Short mmCIF file of C-alpha atoms and ligand atoms in Angstrom, two decimals:
data_model
loop_
_atom_site.label_atom_id
_atom_site.label_comp_id
_atom_site.label_asym_id
_atom_site.label_seq_id
_atom_site.Cartn_x
_atom_site.Cartn_y
_atom_site.Cartn_z
CA MET A 11 -13.11 -30.89 53.81
CA LYS A 12 -13.50 -27.95 50.89
CA LEU A 13 -16.79 -26.29 50.93
CA ILE A 14 -17.75 -27.29 47.32
CA TYR A 15 -17.37 -31.19 48.52
CA GLN A 16 -19.42 -30.50 51.80
CA GLN A 17 -22.17 -28.69 49.82
CA MET A 18 -22.32 -31.40 47.30
CA LEU A 19 -22.43 -34.03 49.80
CA ALA A 20 -25.28 -32.17 51.35
CA PHE A 21 -27.05 -31.67 48.12
CA PHE A 22 -26.39 -35.38 47.12
CA ALA A 23 -27.60 -36.80 50.51
CA VAL A 24 -30.77 -34.70 50.33
CA ILE A 25 -31.51 -35.92 46.60
CA MET A 26 -30.76 -39.44 47.30
CA THR A 27 -32.62 -39.69 50.62
CA THR A 28 -35.69 -38.25 48.75
CA LEU A 29 -35.08 -40.63 45.87
CA LEU A 30 -35.00 -43.76 48.05
CA ILE A 31 -37.87 -42.87 50.23
CA VAL A 32 -40.03 -42.10 47.06
CA GLY A 33 -38.54 -45.49 45.61
CA LEU A 34 -39.30 -47.47 48.35
CA PHE A 35 -42.97 -46.09 48.67
CA PHE A 36 -43.45 -46.69 44.89
CA ILE A 37 -42.15 -50.43 45.41
CA GLN A 38 -44.72 -50.95 48.03
CA PHE A 39 -47.39 -49.40 46.21
CA THR A 40 -46.80 -51.31 43.00
CA ASN A 41 -46.50 -54.55 44.81
CA LYS A 42 -49.99 -53.83 46.22
CA MET A 43 -51.13 -52.74 42.94
CA VAL A 44 -49.93 -55.79 40.92
CA TYR A 45 -51.57 -58.19 43.72
CA GLU A 46 -54.95 -56.30 43.73
CA THR A 47 -55.09 -56.38 39.90
CA THR A 48 -54.22 -60.16 39.90
CA TRP A 49 -57.07 -60.65 42.19
CA ASP A 50 -59.46 -58.69 40.58
CA GLN A 51 -58.64 -60.76 37.47
CA LEU A 52 -58.95 -63.90 39.58
CA GLU A 53 -62.33 -62.90 40.89
CA GLY A 54 -63.53 -62.31 37.42
CA TYR A 55 -62.59 -65.76 36.38
CA ALA A 56 -64.20 -67.23 39.51
CA ASP A 57 -67.60 -65.28 38.77
CA SER A 58 -67.73 -66.38 35.21
CA LEU A 59 -66.84 -69.96 35.96
CA MET A 60 -69.76 -70.25 38.20
CA GLN A 61 -72.00 -68.47 36.05
CA GLN A 62 -71.10 -70.92 33.20
CA ALA A 63 -70.76 -74.17 35.07
CA MET A 64 -73.41 -73.97 37.97
CA THR A 65 -76.55 -75.92 37.16
CA VAL A 66 -80.10 -75.26 38.65
CA ASP A 67 -83.21 -77.19 38.63
CA LYS A 68 -85.47 -74.53 37.42
CA ARG A 69 -88.72 -76.67 38.45
CA THR A 70 -87.75 -76.89 42.23
CA ASN A 71 -85.44 -73.94 41.98
CA THR A 72 -82.53 -75.94 43.77
CA PHE A 73 -78.76 -76.04 43.01
CA THR A 74 -78.10 -79.22 41.64
CA GLY A 75 -74.24 -79.09 40.98
CA PHE A 76 -71.72 -78.03 38.09
CA GLN A 77 -71.11 -78.99 34.54
CA VAL A 78 -67.64 -80.90 34.73
CA SER A 79 -67.36 -80.57 30.80
CA MET A 80 -67.59 -76.89 31.05
CA LEU A 81 -65.19 -76.76 33.86
CA SER A 82 -62.78 -78.89 32.09
CA ASN A 83 -62.91 -76.75 29.03
CA SER A 84 -62.23 -73.71 31.08
CA GLU A 85 -59.46 -75.38 33.03
CA ALA A 86 -57.85 -76.18 29.67
CA VAL A 87 -57.91 -72.54 28.60
CA LEU A 88 -56.96 -71.03 31.98
CA SER A 89 -54.05 -73.53 32.51
CA GLN A 90 -52.62 -71.77 29.54
CA GLN A 91 -52.53 -68.55 31.33
CA LYS A 92 -51.14 -70.47 34.40
CA VAL A 93 -54.39 -69.95 36.22
CA HIS A 94 -55.76 -73.00 38.22
CA PHE A 95 -58.86 -73.42 40.06
CA ALA A 96 -60.64 -75.75 42.42
CA ILE A 97 -64.24 -76.04 43.61
CA PHE A 98 -65.29 -77.20 47.01
CA SER A 99 -68.51 -78.34 48.22
CA ASP A 100 -70.07 -76.73 51.26
CA LYS A 101 -68.83 -79.77 53.10
CA ASN A 102 -65.14 -78.76 52.30
CA LYS A 103 -65.06 -81.67 49.76
CA MET A 104 -63.19 -80.96 46.71
CA ILE A 105 -65.74 -81.31 43.74
CA TYR A 106 -63.58 -80.16 40.95
CA PRO A 107 -60.96 -81.12 39.78
CA LEU A 108 -61.89 -84.79 40.51
CA THR A 109 -58.75 -86.15 42.23
CA ASP A 110 -58.36 -89.04 40.27
CA GLY A 111 -54.59 -88.82 40.18
CA ARG A 112 -54.47 -87.62 36.73
CA GLY A 113 -53.99 -83.93 37.00
CA PRO A 114 -52.47 -81.58 39.14
CA VAL A 115 -54.43 -80.36 41.99
CA MET A 116 -53.59 -76.47 42.47
CA ALA A 117 -55.70 -75.42 45.63
CA ARG A 118 -54.92 -74.57 49.13
CA GLN A 119 -56.33 -76.37 51.91
CA LEU A 120 -59.25 -74.59 53.47
CA THR A 121 -58.75 -74.12 57.51
CA LYS A 122 -61.51 -73.80 59.77
CA ALA A 123 -60.95 -70.02 60.00
CA ASP A 124 -61.24 -69.69 56.10
CA TRP A 125 -64.81 -71.39 56.39
CA GLN A 126 -65.97 -69.22 58.98
CA LYS A 127 -65.27 -66.13 56.88
CA LEU A 128 -66.43 -67.76 53.79
CA LYS A 129 -69.71 -68.69 55.47
CA GLN A 130 -70.28 -64.98 56.30
CA GLY A 131 -69.97 -64.18 52.56
CA LYS A 132 -66.52 -62.82 52.77
CA ARG A 133 -63.94 -63.41 50.02
CA ILE A 134 -60.30 -64.30 51.05
CA TYR A 135 -57.38 -63.02 49.33
CA CYS A 136 -53.99 -64.90 49.77
CA LYS A 137 -50.72 -63.38 48.68
CA SER A 138 -48.66 -66.58 48.58
CA ASP A 139 -49.39 -70.06 49.35
CA HIS A 140 -47.79 -73.41 48.87
CA GLY A 141 -49.86 -75.29 46.42
CA THR A 142 -49.57 -78.83 45.82
CA ASN A 143 -47.09 -80.29 43.43
CA VAL A 144 -47.08 -79.05 39.98
CA LEU A 145 -44.88 -80.95 37.61
CA ASN A 146 -42.76 -82.11 40.61
CA ASN A 147 -42.09 -78.47 41.40
CA GLN A 148 -43.06 -76.63 44.81
CA GLN A 149 -44.82 -73.63 43.43
CA GLU A 150 -46.05 -70.62 45.18
CA MET A 151 -49.62 -69.37 44.31
CA THR A 152 -51.64 -66.42 45.18
CA ASP A 153 -55.42 -67.06 45.05
CA VAL A 154 -58.76 -65.81 45.78
CA LEU A 155 -61.40 -67.86 47.59
CA VAL A 156 -65.03 -66.81 46.49
CA PRO A 157 -68.10 -68.35 48.33
CA TYR A 158 -71.36 -69.04 46.47
CA PHE A 159 -74.71 -68.92 47.87
CA TYR A 160 -77.99 -70.09 46.33
CA ASN A 161 -81.04 -69.01 48.05
CA GLY A 162 -79.09 -67.81 50.80
CA ASP A 163 -77.27 -71.09 51.37
CA LEU A 164 -73.57 -71.67 50.79
CA LYS A 165 -73.29 -73.93 48.03
CA ALA A 166 -69.89 -73.97 46.88
CA VAL A 167 -66.36 -72.20 47.36
CA ILE A 168 -64.35 -71.67 44.33
CA SER A 169 -60.56 -71.03 44.73
CA VAL A 170 -58.73 -69.44 41.77
CA GLY A 171 -54.99 -69.04 41.94
CA SER A 172 -52.28 -67.89 39.91
CA LEU A 173 -48.50 -68.59 40.27
CA VAL A 174 -46.71 -66.14 42.29
CA SER A 175 -43.89 -66.11 39.90
CA ASN A 176 -46.35 -64.51 37.40
CA VAL A 177 -47.05 -61.70 39.57
CA HIS A 178 -43.24 -61.36 40.79
CA ALA A 179 -42.25 -61.06 37.05
CA ASN A 180 -44.43 -58.09 36.76
CA ILE A 181 -43.15 -56.54 39.88
CA THR A 182 -39.44 -57.38 38.98
CA LYS A 183 -40.05 -55.49 35.52
CA ILE A 184 -41.20 -52.44 37.47
CA GLU A 185 -38.26 -52.74 40.16
CA HIS A 186 -35.81 -53.01 37.16
CA ASN A 187 -37.15 -49.78 35.55
CA LEU A 188 -37.14 -48.08 38.93
CA PHE A 189 -33.85 -49.12 39.56
CA MET A 190 -32.63 -47.77 36.17
CA ALA A 191 -34.48 -44.58 36.90
CA LEU A 192 -32.73 -44.43 40.43
CA LEU A 193 -29.17 -44.90 38.65
CA ILE A 194 -29.78 -42.26 36.18
CA SER A 195 -31.18 -39.95 38.89
CA SER A 196 -28.10 -40.52 40.99
CA VAL A 197 -26.03 -39.35 38.31
CA ALA A 198 -28.08 -36.45 37.64
CA ALA A 199 -28.11 -35.75 41.27
CA VAL A 200 -24.19 -35.83 41.33
CA ILE A 201 -23.94 -33.49 38.38
CA MET A 202 -26.72 -31.07 39.76
CA SER A 203 -25.24 -30.98 43.31
CA PHE A 204 -21.84 -30.33 41.85
CA LEU A 205 -23.51 -27.53 39.75
CA LEU A 206 -25.32 -26.02 42.78
CA ALA A 207 -22.32 -26.26 44.88
CA LYS A 208 -20.06 -24.72 42.45
CA TYR A 209 -22.39 -21.84 42.14
CA GLN A 210 -22.77 -21.33 45.82
CA VAL A 211 -18.93 -21.44 46.41
CA LEU A 212 -18.39 -19.15 43.26
CA ARG A 213 -20.45 -16.47 45.03
CA ILE A 214 -18.55 -17.13 48.35
CA ASN A 215 -15.15 -17.03 46.56
CA ARG A 216 -16.19 -13.65 45.06
CA LEU A 217 -16.91 -12.32 48.47
CA ARG A 218 -13.40 -13.90 49.53
CA GLY A 219 -11.65 -12.21 46.80
CA ALA A 220 -13.18 -8.96 47.67
CA ALA A 221 -12.17 -9.31 51.17
CA HIS A 222 -8.76 -9.96 50.23
CA LYS A 223 -8.64 -6.81 48.27
CA VAL A 224 -9.98 -4.89 51.22
CA ALA A 225 -7.27 -6.44 53.51
CA LYS A 226 -4.77 -5.25 51.02
CA GLY A 227 -6.35 -1.56 51.45
CA ASP A 228 -8.31 -1.43 48.43
CA PHE A 229 -11.55 0.03 49.72
CA ASP A 230 -13.09 0.66 46.24
CA VAL A 231 -14.40 -2.80 45.55
CA LYS A 232 -17.79 -3.38 45.19
CA ILE A 233 -19.71 -6.68 44.71
CA ASP A 234 -23.08 -6.98 42.65
CA ALA A 235 -25.75 -7.82 44.70
CA LYS A 236 -29.58 -8.00 44.00
CA HIS A 237 -31.31 -8.71 47.31
CA HIS A 238 -32.02 -12.28 46.48
CA ASP A 239 -30.84 -14.06 49.35
CA GLU A 240 -28.42 -14.02 52.64
CA LEU A 241 -25.30 -13.94 50.34
CA ASP A 242 -26.61 -10.90 48.54
CA ASP A 243 -27.51 -9.30 51.80
CA LEU A 244 -23.94 -10.11 52.84
CA ALA A 245 -22.59 -8.52 49.67
CA ILE A 246 -24.69 -5.52 50.40
CA ASP A 247 -23.35 -5.39 54.00
CA PHE A 248 -19.89 -5.69 52.53
CA ASN A 249 -20.26 -2.84 50.07
CA GLN A 250 -21.54 -0.70 53.09
CA MET A 251 -18.58 -1.81 54.86
CA THR A 252 -16.35 -0.88 52.23
CA THR A 253 -18.01 2.50 51.94
CA SER A 254 -17.58 3.15 55.50
CA LEU A 255 -13.98 2.14 55.26
CA ARG A 256 -13.39 4.28 52.53
CA GLU A 257 -14.91 7.19 54.34
CA SER A 258 -13.19 6.71 57.53
CA GLU A 259 -9.93 6.36 55.67
CA ASP A 260 -10.49 9.55 53.74
CA GLU A 261 -11.34 11.12 57.13
CA ILE A 262 -8.25 9.85 58.81
CA LYS A 263 -6.24 11.23 55.88
CA ARG A 264 -7.91 14.51 56.37
CA GLN A 265 -7.29 14.56 60.04
CA GLU A 266 -3.78 13.61 59.60
CA ASP A 267 -3.44 16.30 56.94
CA ARG A 268 -4.77 18.85 59.47
CA ARG A 269 -2.92 17.39 62.38
CA ARG A 270 0.29 17.89 60.34
CA GLN A 271 -0.71 21.19 59.13
CA PHE A 272 -1.29 22.19 62.67
CA MET A 273 1.90 20.89 63.86
CA ALA A 274 3.61 22.90 61.16
CA ASP A 275 1.53 25.99 62.11
CA ALA A 276 2.11 25.50 65.83
CA ALA A 277 6.05 25.10 65.32
CA HIS A 278 5.95 28.19 63.00
CA GLU A 279 3.70 29.90 65.69
CA MET A 280 5.93 28.99 68.70
CA ARG A 281 9.23 29.48 66.80
CA THR A 282 8.39 33.28 66.25
CA PRO A 283 7.54 34.14 69.96
CA LEU A 284 10.39 31.81 70.97
CA THR A 285 12.88 33.36 68.85
CA THR A 286 11.71 36.87 69.83
CA ILE A 287 12.08 35.87 73.58
CA ASN A 288 15.41 34.25 73.11
CA GLY A 289 16.58 37.37 71.30
CA LEU A 290 15.40 39.58 74.19
CA LEU A 291 16.87 37.55 76.87
CA GLU A 292 20.03 37.70 75.01
CA GLY A 293 20.02 41.37 74.85
CA LEU A 294 19.45 41.63 78.47
CA GLN A 295 21.99 39.20 79.41
CA TYR A 296 24.62 41.21 77.28
CA ASP A 297 23.18 44.52 78.20
CA ALA A 298 22.62 45.22 74.46
CA ILE A 299 19.06 46.69 75.22
CA PRO A 300 19.02 50.27 76.59
CA GLU A 301 17.65 50.95 80.01
CA ASP A 302 14.60 52.94 78.75
CA MET A 303 13.48 49.80 76.45
CA ARG A 304 13.85 47.16 79.01
CA GLY A 305 10.40 47.58 80.39
CA LYS A 306 9.10 47.42 76.77
CA SER A 307 11.08 44.19 76.02
CA ILE A 308 9.79 42.47 79.29
CA GLU A 309 6.18 43.40 78.13
CA LEU A 310 6.83 41.80 74.69
CA MET A 311 8.19 38.86 76.23
CA GLN A 312 5.09 38.51 78.39
CA ASN A 313 2.91 38.98 75.40
CA GLU A 314 4.76 36.15 73.48
CA THR A 315 4.74 33.98 76.42
CA LYS A 316 0.91 34.48 76.70
CA ARG A 317 0.60 33.67 73.08
CA LEU A 318 2.44 30.25 73.60
CA ILE A 319 0.38 29.48 76.68
CA ARG A 320 -2.79 30.18 74.70
CA ILE A 321 -1.89 27.80 72.01
CA VAL A 322 -1.05 25.05 74.56
CA ASN A 323 -4.07 25.78 76.71
CA GLU A 324 -6.52 25.49 73.87
CA ASN A 325 -5.05 22.23 72.75
CA LEU A 326 -5.53 20.79 76.30
CA ASP A 327 -8.94 22.39 76.64
CA TYR A 328 -10.13 20.86 73.33
CA GLU A 329 -9.14 17.29 74.49
CA LYS A 330 -10.61 17.73 77.83
CA ILE A 331 -13.89 18.86 76.26
CA ARG A 332 -13.71 15.97 73.95
CA THR A 333 -13.16 13.31 76.36
CA ASN A 334 -15.85 14.56 78.58
CA GLN A 335 -13.27 15.60 81.34
CA ILE A 336 -14.86 18.96 82.10
CA SER A 337 -17.67 19.64 84.46
CA LEU A 338 -20.22 22.58 83.67
CA SER A 339 -21.81 24.29 86.53
CA LYS A 340 -24.89 25.68 84.94
CA ARG A 341 -27.03 28.31 86.34
CA ASN A 342 -29.24 31.08 85.17
CA PHE A 343 -27.90 34.39 84.50
CA ASP A 344 -28.31 37.63 82.59
CA GLY A 345 -27.08 36.57 79.01
CA THR A 346 -27.24 40.27 77.91
CA GLU A 347 -25.14 41.43 80.70
CA ALA A 348 -22.45 38.83 79.65
CA LEU A 349 -22.58 39.89 76.14
CA LYS A 350 -22.23 43.51 77.14
CA ASN A 351 -18.85 42.60 78.89
CA ILE A 352 -17.61 40.58 75.92
CA VAL A 353 -18.53 43.59 73.44
CA MET A 354 -16.78 45.88 75.72
CA GLN A 355 -13.54 43.91 75.70
CA LEU A 356 -13.55 43.46 71.72
CA THR A 357 -14.69 46.76 70.93
CA ASN A 358 -10.97 47.82 70.48
CA LYS A 359 -10.27 44.91 68.11
CA SER A 360 -13.35 45.61 66.21
CA ASN A 361 -12.40 49.27 65.80
CA ASN A 362 -8.93 48.36 64.81
CA ALA A 363 -10.64 46.53 61.78
CA ASN A 364 -13.01 49.35 61.11
CA ASN A 365 -15.99 47.35 62.02
CA ASP A 366 -19.14 48.31 64.01
CA LEU A 367 -19.79 45.89 66.77
CA ILE A 368 -23.48 46.32 67.67
CA LEU A 369 -25.26 44.51 70.46
CA THR A 370 -29.11 44.99 69.52
CA PRO A 371 -30.95 46.57 72.46
CA GLY A 372 -33.55 44.86 74.16
CA PRO A 373 -35.03 43.46 77.32
CA SER A 374 -32.32 41.41 79.21
CA VAL A 375 -32.39 37.78 78.60
CA GLN A 376 -31.86 34.92 80.84
CA VAL A 377 -29.67 31.95 79.89
CA TYR A 378 -29.15 28.52 81.75
CA ALA A 379 -25.38 27.78 81.14
CA ASP A 380 -21.90 27.63 82.79
CA TYR A 381 -21.02 31.17 82.68
CA ASP A 382 -17.26 30.96 82.00
CA ARG A 383 -18.00 28.27 78.98
CA PHE A 384 -20.82 30.74 77.60
CA VAL A 385 -18.24 33.66 77.66
CA GLN A 386 -15.76 31.40 75.92
CA VAL A 387 -18.39 30.25 73.28
CA MET A 388 -19.52 33.82 72.61
CA PHE A 389 -16.14 35.52 72.61
CA ASN A 390 -14.89 32.92 70.09
CA VAL A 391 -17.66 33.52 67.73
CA ILE A 392 -17.72 37.35 68.07
CA GLN A 393 -13.94 37.34 67.76
CA ASN A 394 -14.18 35.29 64.59
CA ALA A 395 -16.82 37.58 63.22
CA ILE A 396 -14.50 40.59 63.77
CA GLN A 397 -11.35 38.61 62.54
CA PHE A 398 -13.09 37.90 59.14
CA THR A 399 -14.74 41.36 58.57
CA GLN A 400 -13.03 44.33 57.54
CA GLY A 401 -14.96 47.86 57.59
CA GLY A 402 -18.34 45.95 58.03
CA THR A 403 -21.01 45.41 60.78
CA ILE A 404 -21.14 42.84 63.62
CA THR A 405 -24.58 42.55 64.98
CA ILE A 406 -25.31 40.72 68.08
CA THR A 407 -28.80 39.71 69.13
CA ALA A 408 -30.29 37.69 72.03
CA LYS A 409 -33.86 36.50 72.47
CA HIS A 410 -35.81 33.89 74.32
CA GLY A 411 -37.30 31.03 72.21
CA TYR A 412 -39.54 27.92 73.15
CA HIS A 413 -37.70 26.65 76.16
CA GLU A 414 -34.27 28.00 74.94
CA THR A 415 -32.26 31.21 74.74
CA ILE A 416 -31.10 31.95 71.13
CA PHE A 417 -28.02 34.27 70.15
CA THR A 418 -27.03 35.35 66.63
CA VAL A 419 -23.69 36.89 65.68
CA GLN A 420 -24.15 38.30 62.19
CA ASP A 421 -21.28 39.81 60.25
CA THR A 422 -20.93 41.31 56.85
CA GLY A 423 -17.31 39.90 56.18
CA ILE A 424 -15.62 37.60 53.91
CA GLY A 425 -18.08 34.66 54.45
CA MET A 426 -17.55 31.08 53.49
CA SER A 427 -18.37 28.56 50.74
CA ALA A 428 -20.55 25.69 51.41
CA GLU A 429 -17.59 23.30 51.58
CA GLN A 430 -15.75 25.52 53.96
CA VAL A 431 -18.92 25.74 56.23
CA GLN A 432 -19.02 22.07 56.32
CA ASN A 433 -15.43 21.84 57.85
CA ILE A 434 -15.41 24.78 60.35
CA TRP A 435 -16.38 22.57 63.20
CA GLU A 436 -13.21 20.42 62.66
CA ARG A 437 -10.27 20.96 64.70
CA TYR A 438 -7.26 22.62 63.11
CA TYR A 439 -9.49 23.72 60.09
CA LYS A 440 -8.89 27.15 58.44
CA ALA A 441 -11.00 28.13 55.55
CA ASP A 442 -8.31 30.15 54.31
CA PRO A 443 -4.89 28.83 55.18
CA SER A 444 -3.18 31.77 53.82
CA ARG A 445 -4.50 33.76 56.69
CA LYS A 446 -2.38 32.13 59.35
CA ASN A 447 -0.12 34.14 62.04
CA THR A 448 -2.45 36.87 62.45
CA LYS A 449 -2.51 38.84 65.66
CA TYR A 450 -5.31 36.58 66.90
CA GLY A 451 -3.48 33.31 66.67
CA GLU A 452 -5.65 31.44 64.39
CA SER A 453 -5.06 27.85 65.40
CA GLY A 454 -8.22 26.51 63.81
CA LEU A 455 -9.40 25.43 67.23
CA GLY A 456 -11.82 28.14 68.36
CA LEU A 457 -14.86 26.73 66.63
CA ALA A 458 -14.10 23.05 67.46
CA ILE A 459 -14.01 23.91 70.99
CA VAL A 460 -17.13 26.22 70.67
CA HIS A 461 -19.02 23.26 68.94
CA GLN A 462 -17.93 20.79 71.60
CA LEU A 463 -19.05 23.22 74.32
CA VAL A 464 -22.46 23.92 72.93
CA GLN A 465 -23.25 20.22 72.42
CA LEU A 466 -22.19 19.58 76.01
CA HIS A 467 -24.65 22.15 77.10
CA GLY A 468 -27.38 20.27 75.21
CA GLY A 469 -27.49 23.11 72.68
CA GLU A 470 -27.04 23.81 69.20
CA ILE A 471 -25.01 25.91 66.86
CA LYS A 472 -25.77 26.64 63.20
CA VAL A 473 -24.21 28.71 60.66
CA ASP A 474 -25.28 30.46 57.70
CA SER A 475 -22.79 31.94 55.13
CA LYS A 476 -22.38 33.41 51.86
CA GLU A 477 -18.94 34.27 50.25
CA ASN A 478 -18.17 37.81 50.17
CA VAL A 479 -21.54 38.71 51.68
CA GLY A 480 -21.42 37.55 55.33
CA THR A 481 -21.80 35.06 58.14
CA THR A 482 -24.45 34.38 60.74
CA PHE A 483 -23.78 32.08 63.71
CA THR A 484 -27.03 30.91 65.69
CA ILE A 485 -26.31 29.52 68.89
CA SER A 486 -29.08 28.22 71.28
CA PHE A 487 -29.00 27.06 74.82
CA PRO A 488 -31.90 25.00 76.32
CA ASP A 489 -33.54 26.37 79.48
CA GLN A 490 -33.34 24.67 82.76
CA VAL A 491 -36.34 22.45 82.31
CA ALA A 492 -35.58 21.44 78.74
CA SER A 493 -31.83 20.97 79.73
CA GLN A 494 -32.91 18.65 82.31
CA GLU A 495 -35.26 16.71 80.29
CA THR A 496 -33.06 16.37 77.33
CA THR A 497 -29.46 15.99 78.81
CA PRO A 498 -29.67 15.25 82.43
CA ASP A 499 -26.41 13.37 82.52
CA ALA A 500 -24.51 15.78 80.42
CA VAL A 501 -24.52 18.28 83.22
CA GLU A 502 -24.37 16.31 86.45
CA SER A 503 -22.04 13.35 85.53
CA LYS A 504 -19.35 15.20 84.03
CA LYS A 505 -16.64 15.35 86.78
CA ASP A 506 -13.11 16.43 86.41
N1 ATP B 670 -17.29 34.82 60.82
C1 ATP B 670 -16.58 34.12 60.02
N2 ATP B 670 -16.43 34.70 58.68
C2 ATP B 670 -15.61 33.82 57.74
N3 ATP B 670 -15.00 32.68 58.03
C3 ATP B 670 -15.06 32.31 59.31
C4 ATP B 670 -15.85 32.96 60.20
N4 ATP B 670 -15.75 32.23 61.45
C5 ATP B 670 -14.87 31.22 61.23
N5 ATP B 670 -14.61 31.25 59.96
C6 ATP B 670 -13.60 30.19 59.29
O1 ATP B 670 -13.59 28.97 59.96
C7 ATP B 670 -12.25 28.86 60.44
C8 ATP B 670 -12.35 28.11 61.70
O2 ATP B 670 -12.60 28.97 62.67
P1 ATP B 670 -11.65 28.80 64.05
O3 ATP B 670 -12.44 29.96 65.10
O4 ATP B 670 -12.09 27.35 64.58
O5 ATP B 670 -10.24 29.01 63.94
P2 ATP B 670 -9.48 30.30 63.95
O6 ATP B 670 -10.37 31.43 64.06
O7 ATP B 670 -8.87 30.25 62.56
O8 ATP B 670 -8.49 30.07 65.04
P3 ATP B 670 -8.46 30.23 66.42
O9 ATP B 670 -8.20 28.65 66.89
O10 ATP B 670 -7.67 31.15 66.74
O11 ATP B 670 -9.99 30.64 66.70
C9 ATP B 670 -11.59 30.02 60.33
O12 ATP B 670 -10.24 29.85 60.12
C10 ATP B 670 -12.20 30.93 59.19
O13 ATP B 670 -11.79 30.37 58.01
MG1 MG B 671 -11.40 31.67 65.79
#
């Protein structure tokens, strides 16, 4: 069944049930009200009849009876309104109307139980009762029995009754009106439930339409939502979802572009050494290389092979770190000493670029890390600084902070723009693509690996850079205590 019909049915059922319950209560209430009003009226008649027709001997202060003429006058008037009455003596003898067979007698027969109640001064209200024959028709009556006392003694009981058909006529009129109201309400309920259902379904369809667009790859769809209800919340979630999808699609695209670029770079990178090696091998095979150049050729081939191995290894290394497949064997060691070694290894490269490579002197600083990985991190960052600085200064510092060891590598090189800084941790990223194929390789993997390694240590790496001014990398490694508090699993659970 379509949602709109389900909703309509639900709304309609709720409205109709409410209407029916209210209607039933209303009918019951009016029924009671009509009877009570009739009884009030009949009681009024009974009281006035008694007051008018009762006769009392003033001298002896005793009740003497009723004025029959007065009663028959009243009877004539009341019968016009289809109201009948009868008076009984305290001995349950009908004293009015006199049953001489001329007129109708409309009074219920009083039972023993009735008398008991009446003697206690209680009034009796009867909803319906079979009266005696009226114009040969059996008619139902509703009546009130009122006892009358004089000087504390029950003197008479008056029974005043009206035809039930009179009462019912009023009730039927009200019921008819109610039925009409119910009919109109039902039509209104159908229209209302249709409009309500339509509104809800429209909102759902809006979401459906948007979901279809997303399924077709359009992630720019947005739905208006105002935080009113759950459907609005759903729309907001949907908008967030499309934003995330758009972002991840962009990210996938960027990654894909970079991967493609890297593949092209790697192919290019590999082709050069492979061509060189191939040429040299052919030269050797056909004795085209003079004897004194053979040693040099083999050395060249070795260098080119190393370069190839480096590219392959870096890729493998990155994947291993990324998938947590490496284990760190952390220990405390002298960080300054390790830096001195790195500086020694890189001084040559630095000199080639006319740079000053300075390790600021100071007390030796202890660091808690995996020695080889620490060297790898610092080597990469310092090598980058040399690589992107010409005729400048590279300053390295080491100090102990609060539960951490902090290293900075500052250069006065080409620097980076804010956008470039954002991307440097990504694999294959090179801020300046034209600077590929340098002697340092430049696969764009160095910092991606560094970042992963520092994170794996529970440390932090930050960069501050300004174009044509320089770059500062700040790397911190937590101390043993802090490291075990924050990343207990990062160290121990990483197993090959
Ligand atoms: N000190 C620096 N000054 C300016 N730019 C830098 C610096 N360090 C890194 N970069 C930029 O960040 C990019 C990424 O550096 P990363 O070390 O990851 O790759 P790479 O040095 O190009 O290649 P390799 O994989 O050989 O290290 C660099 O290509 C460069 O554009
Ligand atoms: Mg690098």
